[in-house]
Amino acid sequence: MAGLLAVFAGLQAIILSLVNTIVKDDYMDEVFHGPQAREYCRGAFTAWHPKITTFPGIYYLGTLYGWARRAVQFFISPVGPDAACTTPFLRSLNVVLSIACLATLHAILQQQRRRGPAAVAASAACPPALHATLLALYPLHWFFSFLFYTDVASLLFLLLCQLQASRRRYRTAALAGAAAVLCRQTNAVWTAFVLGEAALAELGLLRPLGRAAAAQLEERGSRTTPYCTRAEGREERGGAAAAGADSVSEGSCRGPAAAEEGLTDGLVSELQLALVRAWTHRGALARTLWPLLLPPAGFVCFLLANGGSVVLGDKEAHRPVRHGAQLLYFAGWTAAMLGPQLLPAAVGGLARGARRRPLAAAVVSVVAVVAAAAVAHVSTMVHPYMLADNRHYVFYLWRRVLDRHALVKYALAPTYALAWALLVAALLRRVSRLWVLGFTVCLVAQLLPAWLLELRYFTPGFYLIALQLEPPTRLQALAMLALYGVVNAATMYLFLYRPYTFA
């Protein structure tokens, strides 16, 4: 992995050098982020640009980074705060953070391979190091690692939060979650999701329950339930500092067997089982998971103090709305970016379900398409910012596809429904229905109030899905690498060599 990190770092450094050579001035949102970071570098921590909407986490990081440069150069060639915190130099911070993202993705994938259900033969599966590199090249992440934006830092801390929570180091996870929220407010939703994911893991309900597992549960009766064992957690626990002696672990999940007997496969059954176990072990859960409550609870306090607004500045342009079409766009984009990995298993699962229950499958398909069309009808909207700036892909996506004809949004309804079906089918091979439900609730909480269609908003949801899917085969990984490579190369070429000029 060290060699791969070195190669990735070299590639990032070369691209950054090109970007800084050709695009010397602040670009797009850098016109806000760069000057604000330099205010902090001067020590003016009370200065704030009224158009900046996010918390100042990235500016704190940029200030520490710039001050470190000043300290290193002090005895060689001293520089002032503005020279130490130029935008080209601050861009290199995101390159460093992107390398840290790759290492974190690799650590998460290694852990997933050890704990998750084995579904892909070891000889066919893409190695974790290559899989992590593939995810690090995801276009909406990779491109913004060369600009001084909040995206890379935001993603890194969210990934660290999930990694530490999966290792049951909940205090460290809470610190990473707080840092993620400090970089981008909507991460409060995803830190709450990590809390729910950790609770499911503690209760033994993170992975699919399945009919066979339910039958095993009935057979064992009053003995220790097979889903609350946490032997794998103890491998990563690192002593009491991870979760404490009161954690829900092997032998401690002895709930009332009568309450759990007879539960079969299904969302309602999983929910009933989760409630029974959570109530039975409420004290241990509270003592174990309380650190992860702090980041979302702190954000709720901010909301109350900020009049219910999520953003700091430019509140009118970022007022909450009911933009249900965002959920359709998310599914379409994510399914497209994960297509080579999704299609083989998910399509096969959907086809088997349709053959077993053709009438039910037909009814569900019709309902899903009608629901997608209804959502598109009542909640398709366009933000003035999107129409005002043709430097974004979504400008052309809207003008040339989504707004080309009044019927386009209805014609795309089957595509949206299929995209959601593929995502859910693929996820249910690896995680429980409760995980999918919790993810969907959090996705709605993040995207529904967002007026502006911005593909970068889909990044947290994309990674949380991608990290739970079956590992891609080598052939699937090659197809995804080709897809990401083409998108990245085209985007970087247009950015560097086809610049916009303003009169």
Coordinates of C-alpha atoms in Angstrom, one line a residue:
M1 CA 0.0 0.0 0.0
A2 CA 2.9 2.4 0.7
G3 CA 4.0 2.1 -2.9
L4 CA 0.5 2.8 -4.2
L5 CA 0.2 5.9 -1.9
A6 CA 3.6 7.1 -3.3
V7 CA 2.4 6.7 -6.9
F8 CA -0.9 8.4 -6.1
A9 CA 0.9 11.3 -4.3
G10 CA 3.1 11.7 -7.3
L11 CA 0.2 11.9 -9.7
Q12 CA -1.6 14.4 -7.5
A13 CA 1.5 16.6 -7.3
I14 CA 2.0 16.6 -11.0
I15 CA -1.7 17.6 -11.6
L16 CA -1.5 20.2 -8.9
S17 CA 1.6 21.7 -10.5
L18 CA -0.3 22.0 -13.8
V19 CA -3.3 23.6 -12.1
N20 CA -1.3 26.1 -10.2
T21 CA 0.7 27.0 -13.3
I22 CA -2.3 27.6 -15.5
V23 CA -5.0 28.6 -13.1
K24 CA -3.1 31.1 -10.8
D25 CA -6.1 33.1 -9.6
D26 CA -8.9 32.1 -7.3
Y27 CA -11.5 30.0 -9.2
M28 CA -15.2 29.9 -8.6
D29 CA -15.8 29.5 -4.8
E30 CA -12.1 30.1 -4.2
V31 CA -12.8 33.8 -4.5
F32 CA -14.5 33.4 -1.1
H33 CA -12.5 30.6 0.5
G34 CA -9.0 32.0 -0.3
P35 CA -9.5 35.5 1.1
Q36 CA -11.3 34.2 4.2
A37 CA -8.4 31.8 4.9
R38 CA -5.9 34.6 4.6
E39 CA -7.9 36.6 7.1
Y40 CA -7.5 33.7 9.5
C41 CA -3.8 33.5 8.7
R42 CA -3.5 37.1 9.8
G43 CA -5.2 36.2 13.0
A44 CA -8.4 38.0 12.2
F45 CA -10.7 35.2 13.4
T46 CA -13.7 37.5 13.7
A47 CA -13.7 38.5 10.0
W48 CA -16.3 36.8 7.9
H49 CA -17.5 37.1 4.3
P50 CA -21.3 37.4 4.2
K51 CA -21.5 35.0 1.2
I52 CA -19.8 32.1 2.9
T53 CA -22.3 29.5 4.1
T54 CA -20.1 26.8 5.7
F55 CA -18.6 26.5 9.1
P56 CA -14.9 27.6 9.3
G57 CA -13.3 24.2 9.6
I58 CA -11.4 24.4 6.3
Y59 CA -10.1 27.9 7.3
Y60 CA -8.7 26.6 10.6
L61 CA -6.9 23.8 8.7
G62 CA -5.6 26.3 6.1
T63 CA -4.4 28.6 8.8
L64 CA -2.5 25.8 10.6
Y65 CA -1.1 24.7 7.2
G66 CA 0.0 28.3 6.4
W67 CA 1.5 28.9 9.8
A68 CA 3.5 25.6 9.5
R69 CA 4.9 26.9 6.3
R70 CA 5.9 30.2 7.9
A71 CA 7.6 28.3 10.7
V72 CA 9.6 26.1 8.3
Q73 CA 10.7 29.1 6.2
F74 CA 11.4 31.4 9.2
F75 CA 15.1 30.8 9.2
I76 CA 15.5 30.5 5.5
S77 CA 13.3 33.1 3.8
P78 CA 10.6 34.5 6.1
V79 CA 7.2 35.2 4.6
G80 CA 4.2 37.1 5.8
P81 CA 0.8 35.6 6.5
D82 CA -0.6 36.5 3.0
A83 CA 2.4 35.0 1.2
A84 CA 2.2 31.9 3.4
C85 CA -1.5 31.3 2.7
T86 CA -1.7 32.0 -1.0
T87 CA -4.5 30.0 -2.8
P88 CA -2.0 27.9 -4.9
F89 CA -0.4 26.8 -1.6
L90 CA -3.7 26.2 0.1
R91 CA -4.7 23.9 -2.8
S92 CA -1.8 21.6 -1.9
L93 CA -3.5 21.1 1.5
N94 CA -6.4 19.3 -0.3
V95 CA -3.9 17.2 -2.2
V96 CA -2.4 16.1 1.2
L97 CA -5.9 15.4 2.5
S98 CA -6.8 13.4 -0.6
I99 CA -3.9 11.1 0.1
A100 CA -5.2 10.7 3.6
C101 CA -8.6 9.9 2.1
L102 CA -7.0 7.1 0.1
A103 CA -5.3 5.6 3.2
T104 CA -8.6 5.8 5.1
L105 CA -10.6 4.2 2.3
H106 CA -8.1 1.4 2.2
A107 CA -8.4 0.9 6.0
I108 CA -12.2 0.8 5.8
L109 CA -12.2 -1.7 2.9
Q110 CA -9.8 -4.0 4.6
Q111 CA -12.1 -4.0 7.6
Q112 CA -15.1 -4.6 5.4
R113 CA -13.4 -7.6 3.8
R114 CA -12.6 -9.2 7.1
R115 CA -16.1 -8.7 8.6
G116 CA -18.5 -8.6 5.7
P117 CA -20.2 -11.7 4.1
A118 CA -17.9 -13.2 1.5
A119 CA -19.7 -12.9 -1.8
V120 CA -16.9 -12.6 -4.4
A121 CA -14.2 -15.2 -4.8
A122 CA -10.8 -14.0 -3.6
S123 CA -9.3 -14.7 -6.9
A124 CA -11.9 -12.6 -8.8
A125 CA -12.3 -9.7 -6.3
C126 CA -10.3 -6.5 -6.8
P127 CA -7.7 -6.1 -4.0
P128 CA -8.6 -3.6 -1.3
A129 CA -5.7 -1.3 -2.3
L130 CA -6.8 -1.0 -5.9
H131 CA -10.5 -0.7 -4.8
A132 CA -9.5 2.2 -2.5
T133 CA -7.6 3.9 -5.3
L134 CA -10.6 3.5 -7.6
L135 CA -12.8 5.2 -5.1
A136 CA -10.2 7.9 -4.6
L137 CA -10.5 8.7 -8.3
Y138 CA -14.2 9.2 -8.1
P139 CA -14.6 12.3 -10.3
L140 CA -16.5 14.6 -7.8
H141 CA -13.8 13.9 -5.2
W142 CA -10.7 13.8 -7.3
F143 CA -11.3 17.1 -9.2
F144 CA -11.9 19.1 -6.1
S145 CA -8.7 17.9 -4.5
F146 CA -6.9 20.5 -6.6
L147 CA -9.0 23.5 -5.5
F148 CA -9.3 25.0 -2.1
Y149 CA -12.8 23.8 -1.4
T150 CA -14.3 22.1 1.7
D151 CA -15.1 18.8 0.0
V152 CA -12.0 16.8 0.6
A153 CA -11.6 17.7 4.2
S154 CA -15.3 17.1 4.8
L155 CA -15.1 13.7 3.3
L156 CA -11.9 12.7 5.1
F157 CA -13.3 13.4 8.6
L158 CA -16.5 11.7 7.7
L159 CA -14.6 8.6 6.6
L160 CA -12.5 8.7 9.7
C161 CA -15.6 8.9 11.8
Q162 CA -17.0 5.8 10.2
L163 CA -13.7 3.9 10.4
Q164 CA -13.2 4.7 14.1
A165 CA -16.9 3.8 14.9
S166 CA -16.5 0.5 13.1
R167 CA -13.5 -0.2 15.4
R168 CA -15.7 0.8 18.3
R169 CA -13.4 3.7 19.2
Y170 CA -16.4 5.9 19.7
R171 CA -14.7 8.9 21.4
T172 CA -12.3 9.2 18.5
A173 CA -15.2 8.8 16.1
A174 CA -17.0 11.6 17.8
L175 CA -14.0 13.9 17.4
A176 CA -13.8 13.1 13.7
G177 CA -17.5 13.6 13.3
A178 CA -17.3 17.0 15.0
A179 CA -14.4 17.9 12.6
A180 CA -16.6 16.8 9.7
V181 CA -19.5 19.0 10.8
L182 CA -17.0 21.9 11.3
C183 CA -16.1 21.5 7.6
R184 CA -19.6 21.1 6.3
Q185 CA -22.9 21.4 8.2
T186 CA -24.8 18.6 6.5
N187 CA -22.3 16.1 7.9
A188 CA -24.3 16.4 11.1
V189 CA -26.8 14.2 9.3
W190 CA -24.2 11.7 8.4
T191 CA -22.6 11.6 11.9
A192 CA -26.1 10.8 13.2
F193 CA -26.2 8.0 10.6
V194 CA -22.8 6.7 11.9
L195 CA -24.4 6.6 15.3
G196 CA -27.3 4.5 14.0
E197 CA -24.9 2.2 12.1
A198 CA -22.9 1.7 15.3
A199 CA -26.1 0.9 17.3
L200 CA -27.1 -1.7 14.7
A201 CA -23.6 -3.2 14.9
E202 CA -23.8 -3.3 18.7
L203 CA -27.2 -5.0 18.4
G204 CA -26.0 -7.5 15.8
L205 CA -28.3 -6.1 13.1
L206 CA -25.9 -4.5 10.7
R207 CA -25.8 -7.4 8.3
P208 CA -28.8 -9.0 6.6
L209 CA -30.9 -11.1 9.0
G210 CA -32.3 -13.5 6.4
R211 CA -34.7 -16.4 6.9
A212 CA -32.0 -18.8 7.8
A213 CA -30.7 -16.5 10.6
A214 CA -34.2 -16.0 11.9
A215 CA -34.7 -19.7 12.1
Q216 CA -31.4 -20.1 13.9
L217 CA -32.6 -17.4 16.3
E218 CA -35.8 -19.3 17.1
E219 CA -33.8 -22.5 17.7
R220 CA -31.4 -20.9 20.2
G221 CA -34.3 -19.5 22.3
S222 CA -33.0 -18.1 25.5
R223 CA -29.3 -18.7 24.8
T224 CA -27.1 -15.9 23.5
T225 CA -28.4 -14.6 20.2
P226 CA -26.0 -15.2 17.3
Y227 CA -26.3 -11.6 16.1
C228 CA -25.0 -9.8 19.2
T229 CA -21.6 -11.4 19.2
R230 CA -18.8 -8.9 18.8
A231 CA -15.7 -11.0 18.6
E232 CA -14.7 -9.1 15.6
G233 CA -15.1 -5.9 17.6
R234 CA -12.7 -7.1 20.2
E235 CA -10.1 -7.6 17.6
E236 CA -10.1 -3.9 16.9
R237 CA -11.1 -2.7 20.4
G238 CA -7.7 -1.8 21.7
G239 CA -8.8 -2.1 25.3
A240 CA -11.3 -0.2 27.3
A241 CA -10.6 3.0 25.5
A242 CA -12.5 1.8 22.5
A243 CA -16.0 1.4 24.0
G244 CA -15.8 0.6 27.7
A245 CA -16.6 -2.4 29.7
D246 CA -20.3 -1.9 29.4
S247 CA -20.5 -2.3 25.6
V248 CA -23.0 -4.7 24.1
S249 CA -20.8 -7.6 23.2
E250 CA -20.7 -11.4 23.1
G251 CA -22.8 -12.8 25.9
S252 CA -24.4 -9.5 26.8
C253 CA -27.2 -9.6 24.2
R254 CA -29.4 -12.0 26.1
G255 CA -32.8 -10.5 25.4
P256 CA -36.2 -12.0 26.2
A257 CA -36.3 -15.0 23.9
A258 CA -40.1 -14.9 23.7
A259 CA -40.0 -11.4 22.3
E260 CA -37.6 -12.5 19.5
E261 CA -39.1 -15.8 18.6
G262 CA -41.1 -16.1 15.5
L263 CA -39.5 -13.1 13.8
T264 CA -38.9 -13.7 10.1
D265 CA -37.2 -11.9 7.3
G266 CA -38.6 -8.4 6.6
L267 CA -38.2 -4.7 7.6
V268 CA -41.0 -4.8 10.2
S269 CA -39.4 -7.9 11.8
E270 CA -36.0 -6.3 11.8
L271 CA -37.4 -3.1 13.4
Q272 CA -39.2 -5.1 16.1
L273 CA -36.1 -7.1 16.9
A274 CA -34.0 -3.8 17.0
L275 CA -36.5 -2.3 19.4
V276 CA -36.5 -5.3 21.7
R277 CA -32.7 -5.5 21.8
A278 CA -32.3 -1.8 22.2
W279 CA -34.7 -1.6 25.1
T280 CA -33.2 -4.7 26.8
H281 CA -29.7 -3.2 26.5
R282 CA -30.6 0.5 26.7
G283 CA -28.2 1.2 29.6
A284 CA -25.2 -0.5 27.9
L285 CA -26.0 1.2 24.6
A286 CA -26.1 4.6 26.2
R287 CA -22.9 4.1 28.1
T288 CA -21.2 2.9 24.9
L289 CA -22.5 5.2 22.2
W290 CA -22.9 8.5 24.1
P291 CA -19.9 10.2 22.4
L292 CA -21.5 9.8 19.0
L293 CA -24.5 11.7 20.2
L294 CA -22.5 14.9 20.7
P295 CA -21.8 16.1 17.1
P296 CA -25.5 15.9 15.9
A297 CA -26.7 17.3 19.3
G298 CA -24.3 20.2 19.0
F299 CA -25.6 20.9 15.5
V300 CA -29.2 20.9 16.7
C301 CA -28.2 23.6 19.3
F302 CA -26.6 25.6 16.4
L303 CA -29.9 25.3 14.4
L304 CA -31.9 26.7 17.3
A305 CA -29.5 29.6 17.8
N306 CA -29.3 30.3 14.1
G307 CA -33.1 30.6 13.6
G308 CA -33.5 27.3 12.0
S309 CA -31.1 28.1 9.1
V310 CA -28.4 25.6 8.2
V311 CA -26.0 28.1 6.7
L312 CA -24.0 31.0 8.2
G313 CA -24.2 33.5 5.3
D314 CA -26.3 34.1 2.1
K315 CA -29.3 32.7 3.9
E316 CA -31.9 33.8 1.4
A317 CA -30.2 31.9 -1.5
H318 CA -29.9 28.8 0.6
R319 CA -33.3 28.8 2.4
P320 CA -34.7 25.2 2.9
V321 CA -37.2 24.0 0.3
R322 CA -38.8 20.7 -0.5
H323 CA -36.7 19.6 -3.5
G324 CA -37.7 15.9 -3.8
A325 CA -36.2 15.7 -7.3
Q326 CA -32.8 15.8 -5.6
L327 CA -33.4 12.2 -4.5
L328 CA -34.1 11.2 -8.1
Y329 CA -30.9 12.9 -9.4
F330 CA -28.9 11.2 -6.6
A331 CA -30.1 7.8 -7.6
G332 CA -29.4 8.3 -11.2
W333 CA -26.0 9.8 -10.7
T334 CA -24.8 7.2 -8.2
A335 CA -26.1 4.2 -10.1
A336 CA -24.3 5.6 -13.2
M337 CA -21.0 6.0 -11.3
L338 CA -21.3 2.5 -9.8
G339 CA -22.9 0.9 -12.8
P340 CA -20.3 -1.7 -13.7
Q341 CA -20.2 -2.8 -10.0
L342 CA -24.0 -2.7 -9.5
L343 CA -25.4 -4.3 -12.6
P344 CA -24.4 -8.0 -12.5
A345 CA -25.5 -8.8 -9.0
A346 CA -28.3 -6.4 -8.6
V347 CA -30.0 -7.2 -12.0
G348 CA -29.7 -10.9 -11.3
G349 CA -31.4 -10.4 -7.9
L350 CA -34.2 -8.3 -9.3
A351 CA -34.7 -10.8 -12.1
R352 CA -34.9 -13.7 -9.6
G353 CA -37.4 -11.8 -7.5
A354 CA -39.5 -11.0 -10.6
R355 CA -39.6 -14.7 -11.6
R356 CA -40.7 -15.8 -8.1
R357 CA -43.4 -13.2 -7.7
P358 CA -44.1 -11.7 -11.2
L359 CA -47.4 -10.0 -10.2
A360 CA -45.9 -8.4 -7.1
A361 CA -42.8 -7.3 -9.1
A362 CA -45.0 -5.7 -11.8
V363 CA -47.1 -3.8 -9.2
V364 CA -44.0 -2.6 -7.4
S365 CA -42.4 -1.5 -10.6
V366 CA -45.5 0.5 -11.7
V367 CA -45.8 2.1 -8.2
A368 CA -42.1 3.0 -8.2
V369 CA -42.3 4.7 -11.7
V370 CA -45.5 6.6 -10.8
A371 CA -43.9 7.7 -7.5
A372 CA -40.8 9.0 -9.3
A373 CA -43.0 10.8 -11.9
A374 CA -45.1 12.3 -9.1
V375 CA -42.0 13.5 -7.2
A376 CA -40.6 15.0 -10.4
H377 CA -43.9 16.7 -11.0
V378 CA -44.4 18.4 -7.7
S379 CA -40.8 19.2 -6.7
T380 CA -38.6 19.9 -9.7
M381 CA -37.1 23.3 -9.3
V382 CA -34.1 25.3 -10.5
H383 CA -31.9 27.6 -8.4
P384 CA -30.9 31.0 -9.9
Y385 CA -27.3 30.3 -9.2
M386 CA -27.4 27.2 -11.5
L387 CA -28.6 29.2 -14.4
A388 CA -26.2 32.0 -13.8
D389 CA -22.9 30.1 -14.0
N390 CA -22.1 28.0 -17.1
R391 CA -18.8 26.7 -15.5
H392 CA -20.7 23.8 -13.9
Y393 CA -21.8 20.6 -15.6
V394 CA -25.2 20.9 -14.0
F395 CA -25.8 24.1 -16.1
Y396 CA -25.6 22.0 -19.3
L397 CA -27.4 19.0 -17.7
W398 CA -30.3 21.3 -16.9
R399 CA -30.4 23.2 -20.2
R400 CA -29.8 20.4 -22.6
V401 CA -31.5 17.5 -20.8
L402 CA -33.7 18.1 -17.8
D403 CA -35.2 21.4 -19.1
R404 CA -35.2 20.5 -22.8
H405 CA -38.9 19.6 -22.8
A406 CA -41.7 19.7 -20.3
L407 CA -42.1 15.9 -20.6
V408 CA -38.4 15.0 -20.0
K409 CA -38.8 14.8 -16.2
Y410 CA -41.6 12.2 -16.7
A411 CA -39.8 10.3 -19.4
L412 CA -36.9 9.8 -16.9
A413 CA -39.1 8.4 -14.2
P414 CA -38.5 4.8 -15.2
T415 CA -34.7 5.4 -15.1
Y416 CA -34.9 6.9 -11.6
A417 CA -37.0 4.0 -10.4
L418 CA -34.6 1.5 -11.9
A419 CA -31.6 3.3 -10.4
W420 CA -33.1 3.2 -6.9
A421 CA -34.0 -0.5 -7.4
L422 CA -30.5 -1.4 -8.4
L423 CA -29.0 0.5 -5.4
V424 CA -31.3 -1.1 -2.9
A425 CA -31.0 -4.6 -4.3
A426 CA -27.2 -4.3 -4.2
L427 CA -27.2 -3.0 -0.7
L428 CA -29.5 -5.6 0.7
R429 CA -27.0 -8.3 -0.3
R430 CA -24.6 -6.8 2.3
V431 CA -26.5 -4.8 4.9
S432 CA -29.8 -5.1 6.8
R433 CA -33.0 -3.4 5.8
L434 CA -32.7 -1.2 8.8
W435 CA -29.4 0.1 7.4
V436 CA -31.0 0.9 4.1
L437 CA -33.9 2.6 5.9
G438 CA -31.6 4.7 8.1
F439 CA -29.5 5.7 5.1
T440 CA -32.6 6.7 3.1
V441 CA -33.9 8.8 6.0
C442 CA -30.5 10.6 6.3
L443 CA -30.3 11.1 2.6
V444 CA -33.7 12.7 2.6
A445 CA -32.7 15.0 5.5
Q446 CA -29.6 16.1 3.6
L447 CA -30.9 16.5 0.1
L448 CA -34.6 17.4 0.4
P449 CA -34.0 20.9 1.8
A450 CA -31.3 21.7 -0.7
W451 CA -32.6 24.2 -3.4
L452 CA -29.4 24.1 -5.5
L453 CA -28.7 21.1 -7.7
E454 CA -25.0 20.5 -7.0
L455 CA -23.5 17.1 -7.7
R456 CA -21.0 17.5 -5.0
Y457 CA -23.8 17.2 -2.5
F458 CA -24.1 13.6 -3.5
T459 CA -20.5 12.7 -2.4
P460 CA -21.2 11.5 1.2
G461 CA -24.1 9.3 0.1
F462 CA -22.1 7.9 -2.8
Y463 CA -19.2 6.8 -0.6
L464 CA -21.4 5.3 2.1
I465 CA -23.1 3.2 -0.5
A466 CA -19.9 2.3 -2.4
L467 CA -18.1 1.1 0.8
Q468 CA -21.0 -1.3 1.6
L469 CA -21.3 -3.0 -1.8
E470 CA -19.8 -6.3 -2.7
P471 CA -16.2 -5.8 -3.7
P472 CA -16.0 -5.3 -7.5
T473 CA -14.3 -8.0 -9.6
R474 CA -11.2 -7.1 -11.4
L475 CA -13.1 -6.7 -14.6
Q476 CA -15.7 -4.5 -12.9
A477 CA -13.0 -2.4 -11.4
L478 CA -11.3 -2.0 -14.8
A479 CA -14.6 -0.8 -16.3
M480 CA -15.1 1.7 -13.5
L481 CA -11.5 2.9 -13.8
A482 CA -12.0 3.5 -17.5
L483 CA -15.2 5.4 -16.7
Y484 CA -13.6 7.6 -14.0
G485 CA -10.5 8.1 -16.1
V486 CA -12.5 9.4 -19.1
V487 CA -14.5 11.8 -16.9
N488 CA -11.5 13.0 -15.0
A489 CA -9.4 13.5 -18.1
A490 CA -12.1 15.4 -19.9
T491 CA -12.9 17.6 -16.9
M492 CA -9.3 18.5 -16.3
Y493 CA -8.6 19.2 -19.9
L494 CA -11.6 21.5 -20.2
F495 CA -10.6 23.2 -16.9
L496 CA -7.0 23.8 -17.9
Y497 CA -7.1 24.3 -21.6
R498 CA -10.6 25.6 -22.4
P499 CA -11.0 28.3 -19.9
Y500 CA -13.9 30.7 -19.8
T501 CA -13.2 34.4 -20.5
F502 CA -15.4 37.1 -19.2
A503 CA -15.8 40.4 -20.9

